[in-house]
Amino acid sequence: MKKLAFIASGNGSNFENVVREIQAGTVPAEAVVLLCDKPGAKCLERAARLGVTAEVVDRKQFADRAAFEARLAELVDLYQADYIVLAGFMRILSADFVHRYEKRLINIHPSYLPAFPGAHAIRDAFEAKVKETGVTVHFVIAEVDAGPVILQEKLPIRPDDTLESLETRVHDLEYKLYPAALRQLLS
Ligand code: GRF
């Protein structure tokens, strides 16, 4: 069984959803650790509830990004993770880190890439008044919100959508797509 290390900064609903599928036996993997860069983040409560080991790697405790990432890498290797699953990790990883885990580092992004990269993808799509957006699961490369696509799906934006209703539907699609992409990758 492949081992997954998750990295999250905040809410962690995608982390929880994937772990629930792992625990239900619908994603063939083992969730070995959650790494979180924000003390007190909600994803840590979720990890405790789910019985997944969590480690806080607080960026503020490190002199620079290289030292912070060295600790992340140390933990990933300590837990012998085969893949790193980013789930709302709000920092940009260096090219060194990305190269070290090439084809083992996975991200989910709430748009149909290459459209709407960046931290506000759902809002950007909504405000652009486009007819559709989507969700993308992809391997991480040094360029942000780019890299080989594992799975992506479009989602129509309805004329009566509000930003809130669109966000809900994008997240619901994420909860379907991340497990599906991992299933595809791992089986
Ligand atoms: C998701 O929309 C994901 O696509 C993006 O960050 C958000 C994380 O949400 N990368 P959550 O923490 O999983 O609830």
mmCIF file of C-alpha atoms and ligand atoms in Angstrom:
data_model
loop_
_atom_site.group_PDB
_atom_site.id
_atom_site.type_symbol
_atom_site.label_atom_id
_atom_site.label_comp_id
_atom_site.label_asym_id
_atom_site.label_seq_id
_atom_site.Cartn_x
_atom_site.Cartn_y
_atom_site.Cartn_z
ATOM 1 C CA MET A 1 0.000 0.000 0.000
ATOM 2 C CA LYS A 2 1.430 3.390 -0.995
ATOM 3 C CA LYS A 3 1.941 5.857 1.809
ATOM 4 C CA LEU A 4 0.603 9.405 1.543
ATOM 5 C CA ALA A 5 1.831 12.467 3.443
ATOM 6 C CA PHE A 6 -0.586 15.400 3.337
ATOM 7 C CA ILE A 7 0.419 19.048 3.628
ATOM 8 C CA ALA A 8 -2.252 21.603 4.549
ATOM 9 C CA SER A 9 -2.378 25.134 5.940
ATOM 10 C CA GLY A 10 -5.985 25.683 6.901
ATOM 11 C CA ASN A 11 -9.409 24.126 6.825
ATOM 12 C CA GLY A 12 -8.441 20.683 5.559
ATOM 13 C CA SER A 13 -11.780 19.550 4.150
ATOM 14 C CA ASN A 14 -10.059 17.911 1.157
ATOM 15 C CA PHE A 15 -7.599 16.220 3.502
ATOM 16 C CA GLU A 16 -10.487 14.856 5.592
ATOM 17 C CA ASN A 17 -12.442 13.731 2.549
ATOM 18 C CA VAL A 18 -9.496 11.790 1.091
ATOM 19 C CA VAL A 19 -8.677 10.220 4.457
ATOM 20 C CA ARG A 20 -12.310 9.130 4.842
ATOM 21 C CA GLU A 21 -12.117 7.402 1.452
ATOM 22 C CA ILE A 22 -8.850 5.734 2.463
ATOM 23 C CA GLN A 23 -10.470 4.535 5.677
ATOM 24 C CA ALA A 24 -13.500 3.283 3.737
ATOM 25 C CA GLY A 25 -11.193 1.328 1.444
ATOM 26 C CA THR A 26 -12.099 3.265 -1.701
ATOM 27 C CA VAL A 27 -8.633 4.817 -2.133
ATOM 28 C CA PRO A 28 -5.869 2.178 -1.898
ATOM 29 C CA ALA A 29 -3.366 4.037 0.272
ATOM 30 C CA GLU A 30 -2.259 4.731 3.809
ATOM 31 C CA ALA A 31 -2.434 8.249 5.305
ATOM 32 C CA VAL A 32 0.830 8.339 7.254
ATOM 33 C CA VAL A 33 1.045 11.960 8.345
ATOM 34 C CA LEU A 34 -0.422 15.446 8.047
ATOM 35 C CA LEU A 35 2.137 18.239 7.963
ATOM 36 C CA CYS A 36 0.691 21.656 8.770
ATOM 37 C CA ASP A 37 2.529 24.985 8.676
ATOM 38 C CA LYS A 38 -0.085 26.860 10.767
ATOM 39 C CA PRO A 39 -0.367 26.130 14.499
ATOM 40 C CA GLY A 40 -4.041 25.958 15.473
ATOM 41 C CA ALA A 41 -5.320 25.312 11.946
ATOM 42 C CA LYS A 42 -8.568 23.382 11.620
ATOM 43 C CA CYS A 43 -6.901 20.595 9.640
ATOM 44 C CA LEU A 44 -5.077 19.615 12.860
ATOM 45 C CA GLU A 45 -8.406 19.028 14.646
ATOM 46 C CA ARG A 46 -9.549 16.947 11.707
ATOM 47 C CA ALA A 47 -6.360 14.843 11.839
ATOM 48 C CA ALA A 48 -6.898 14.173 15.546
ATOM 49 C CA ARG A 49 -10.500 13.143 14.928
ATOM 50 C CA LEU A 50 -9.469 10.883 12.040
ATOM 51 C CA GLY A 51 -6.595 9.283 13.941
ATOM 52 C CA VAL A 52 -3.934 10.567 11.518
ATOM 53 C CA THR A 53 -0.593 11.628 13.019
ATOM 54 C CA ALA A 54 -0.015 15.359 12.615
ATOM 55 C CA GLU A 55 3.181 17.386 12.765
ATOM 56 C CA VAL A 56 3.230 21.173 12.918
ATOM 57 C CA VAL A 57 6.044 22.717 10.908
ATOM 58 C CA ASP A 58 5.663 26.387 11.721
ATOM 59 C CA ARG A 59 7.399 28.540 9.123
ATOM 60 C CA LYS A 60 8.079 31.165 11.805
ATOM 61 C CA GLN A 61 10.358 28.750 13.656
ATOM 62 C CA PHE A 62 12.756 28.588 10.705
ATOM 63 C CA ALA A 63 15.307 31.127 9.561
ATOM 64 C CA ASP A 64 14.408 30.804 5.887
ATOM 65 C CA ARG A 65 12.404 28.816 3.378
ATOM 66 C CA ALA A 66 15.264 26.371 2.798
ATOM 67 C CA ALA A 67 15.354 25.411 6.493
ATOM 68 C CA PHE A 68 11.544 25.141 6.608
ATOM 69 C CA GLU A 69 11.481 22.900 3.537
ATOM 70 C CA ALA A 70 14.377 20.808 4.851
ATOM 71 C CA ARG A 71 12.196 19.971 7.875
ATOM 72 C CA LEU A 72 9.229 19.134 5.647
ATOM 73 C CA ALA A 73 11.440 16.829 3.587
ATOM 74 C CA GLU A 74 12.915 15.259 6.700
ATOM 75 C CA LEU A 75 9.405 14.365 7.920
ATOM 76 C CA VAL A 76 8.220 13.136 4.528
ATOM 77 C CA ASP A 77 11.227 10.812 4.417
ATOM 78 C CA LEU A 78 10.911 9.805 8.080
ATOM 79 C CA TYR A 79 7.317 8.690 7.489
ATOM 80 C CA GLN A 80 8.493 7.016 4.255
ATOM 81 C CA ALA A 81 5.797 8.689 2.194
ATOM 82 C CA ASP A 82 5.579 7.639 -1.443
ATOM 83 C CA TYR A 83 3.468 10.674 -2.390
ATOM 84 C CA ILE A 84 2.912 14.142 -0.977
ATOM 85 C CA VAL A 85 -0.685 15.295 -1.295
ATOM 86 C CA LEU A 86 -1.085 19.069 -1.057
ATOM 87 C CA ALA A 87 -4.499 19.982 0.342
ATOM 88 C CA GLY A 88 -4.811 23.724 0.708
ATOM 89 C CA PHE A 89 -1.124 24.361 1.375
ATOM 90 C CA MET A 90 -0.810 28.118 0.947
ATOM 91 C CA ARG A 91 2.943 28.412 0.346
ATOM 92 C CA ILE A 92 4.953 28.194 -2.835
ATOM 93 C CA LEU A 93 7.473 25.360 -2.769
ATOM 94 C CA SER A 94 10.987 25.977 -4.079
ATOM 95 C CA ALA A 95 12.233 24.391 -7.301
ATOM 96 C CA ASP A 96 14.659 22.321 -5.198
ATOM 97 C CA PHE A 97 11.854 20.795 -3.140
ATOM 98 C CA VAL A 98 9.712 20.201 -6.220
ATOM 99 C CA HIS A 99 12.566 18.482 -8.075
ATOM 100 C CA ARG A 100 13.361 16.309 -5.091
ATOM 101 C CA TYR A 101 9.802 14.921 -5.146
ATOM 102 C CA GLU A 102 9.223 15.016 -8.888
ATOM 103 C CA LYS A 103 6.126 12.993 -9.889
ATOM 104 C CA ARG A 104 5.468 12.342 -6.191
ATOM 105 C CA LEU A 105 3.973 15.728 -5.367
ATOM 106 C CA ILE A 106 0.278 16.255 -6.123
ATOM 107 C CA ASN A 107 -1.987 19.296 -5.854
ATOM 108 C CA ILE A 108 -5.651 20.122 -6.290
ATOM 109 C CA HIS A 109 -6.630 23.473 -7.749
ATOM 110 C CA PRO A 110 -10.174 24.884 -7.925
ATOM 111 C CA SER A 111 -10.238 25.776 -11.621
ATOM 112 C CA TYR A 112 -9.862 24.111 -14.983
ATOM 113 C CA LEU A 113 -6.152 24.870 -15.434
ATOM 114 C CA PRO A 114 -4.484 26.610 -17.182
ATOM 115 C CA ALA A 115 -7.436 28.986 -16.637
ATOM 116 C CA PHE A 116 -7.447 30.909 -13.349
ATOM 117 C CA PRO A 117 -4.244 29.962 -11.549
ATOM 118 C CA GLY A 118 -3.540 31.670 -8.208
ATOM 119 C CA ALA A 119 -4.986 31.851 -4.729
ATOM 120 C CA HIS A 120 -8.458 33.176 -5.673
ATOM 121 C CA ALA A 121 -9.370 30.909 -8.551
ATOM 122 C CA ILE A 122 -13.078 30.499 -7.768
ATOM 123 C CA ARG A 123 -13.657 34.215 -7.255
ATOM 124 C CA ASP A 124 -11.598 35.080 -10.327
ATOM 125 C CA ALA A 125 -13.672 32.757 -12.508
ATOM 126 C CA PHE A 126 -16.921 34.099 -11.025
ATOM 127 C CA GLU A 127 -15.928 37.719 -11.573
ATOM 128 C CA ALA A 128 -14.705 37.026 -15.105
ATOM 129 C CA LYS A 129 -18.303 35.963 -15.892
ATOM 130 C CA VAL A 130 -17.120 32.925 -17.835
ATOM 131 C CA LYS A 131 -19.579 30.119 -18.507
ATOM 132 C CA GLU A 132 -17.573 27.362 -16.906
ATOM 133 C CA THR A 133 -14.792 26.671 -14.480
ATOM 134 C CA GLY A 134 -13.715 23.369 -12.928
ATOM 135 C CA VAL A 135 -11.241 21.472 -10.801
ATOM 136 C CA THR A 136 -7.766 20.130 -11.643
ATOM 137 C CA VAL A 137 -5.595 17.544 -9.902
ATOM 138 C CA HIS A 138 -2.026 17.761 -11.158
ATOM 139 C CA PHE A 139 1.595 16.929 -10.439
ATOM 140 C CA VAL A 140 3.446 19.909 -9.017
ATOM 141 C CA ILE A 141 6.271 21.515 -10.982
ATOM 142 C CA ALA A 142 8.294 24.603 -10.114
ATOM 143 C CA GLU A 143 5.845 26.855 -11.975
ATOM 144 C CA VAL A 144 2.829 27.574 -9.736
ATOM 145 C CA ASP A 145 -0.521 25.924 -10.622
ATOM 146 C CA ALA A 146 0.982 24.151 -13.608
ATOM 147 C CA GLY A 147 2.266 20.642 -14.232
ATOM 148 C CA PRO A 148 1.003 17.413 -15.804
ATOM 149 C CA VAL A 149 -2.719 16.929 -15.237
ATOM 150 C CA ILE A 150 -3.796 13.728 -13.492
ATOM 151 C CA LEU A 151 -7.522 14.454 -13.717
ATOM 152 C CA GLN A 152 -9.653 17.513 -14.384
ATOM 153 C CA GLU A 153 -13.329 18.197 -14.821
ATOM 154 C CA LYS A 154 -15.331 21.189 -15.964
ATOM 155 C CA LEU A 155 -18.205 22.714 -14.039
ATOM 156 C CA PRO A 156 -20.763 25.051 -15.623
ATOM 157 C CA ILE A 157 -21.333 28.410 -13.955
ATOM 158 C CA ARG A 158 -25.100 28.956 -13.823
ATOM 159 C CA PRO A 159 -26.699 32.334 -14.509
ATOM 160 C CA ASP A 160 -28.171 32.320 -10.986
ATOM 161 C CA ASP A 161 -24.920 31.278 -9.249
ATOM 162 C CA THR A 162 -23.661 33.469 -6.432
ATOM 163 C CA LEU A 163 -20.005 33.285 -5.432
ATOM 164 C CA GLU A 164 -21.117 31.198 -2.438
ATOM 165 C CA SER A 165 -23.153 28.702 -4.465
ATOM 166 C CA LEU A 166 -20.305 28.370 -6.960
ATOM 167 C CA GLU A 167 -17.796 27.788 -4.153
ATOM 168 C CA THR A 168 -19.989 25.031 -2.729
ATOM 169 C CA ARG A 169 -20.281 23.308 -6.100
ATOM 170 C CA VAL A 170 -16.525 23.604 -6.803
ATOM 171 C CA HIS A 171 -15.719 22.103 -3.401
ATOM 172 C CA ASP A 172 -18.216 19.278 -3.970
ATOM 173 C CA LEU A 173 -16.458 18.528 -7.255
ATOM 174 C CA GLU A 174 -13.094 18.585 -5.439
ATOM 175 C CA TYR A 175 -14.402 15.983 -2.985
ATOM 176 C CA LYS A 176 -15.177 13.725 -5.933
ATOM 177 C CA LEU A 177 -12.095 14.460 -8.040
ATOM 178 C CA TYR A 178 -9.227 14.201 -5.518
ATOM 179 C CA PRO A 179 -10.079 10.638 -4.456
ATOM 180 C CA ALA A 180 -10.738 9.685 -8.093
ATOM 181 C CA ALA A 181 -7.352 11.059 -9.189
ATOM 182 C CA LEU A 182 -5.567 9.241 -6.382
ATOM 183 C CA ARG A 183 -7.398 6.017 -7.212
ATOM 184 C CA GLN A 184 -6.270 6.388 -10.826
ATOM 185 C CA LEU A 185 -2.683 7.095 -9.792
ATOM 186 C CA LEU A 186 -2.401 4.341 -7.208
ATOM 187 C CA SER A 187 -4.147 1.455 -8.921
HETATM 188 C C1 GRF B 1 -9.276 23.936 -2.065
HETATM 189 O O1 GRF B 1 -10.191 24.715 -2.785
HETATM 190 C C2 GRF B 1 -8.127 23.520 -2.936
HETATM 191 O O2 GRF B 1 -8.474 23.363 -4.264
HETATM 192 C C3 GRF B 1 -7.168 24.672 -2.798
HETATM 193 O O3 GRF B 1 -7.294 25.073 -1.459
HETATM 194 C C4 GRF B 1 -8.601 24.750 -0.986
HETATM 195 C C5 GRF B 1 -8.407 23.985 0.287
HETATM 196 O O4 GRF B 1 -9.626 23.769 0.968
HETATM 197 N N1 GRF B 1 -5.833 24.270 -3.177
HETATM 198 P P1 GRF B 1 -9.660 22.778 2.197
HETATM 199 O O5 GRF B 1 -8.584 23.254 3.186
HETATM 200 O O6 GRF B 1 -9.346 21.401 1.692
HETATM 201 O O7 GRF B 1 -11.017 22.862 2.804
#
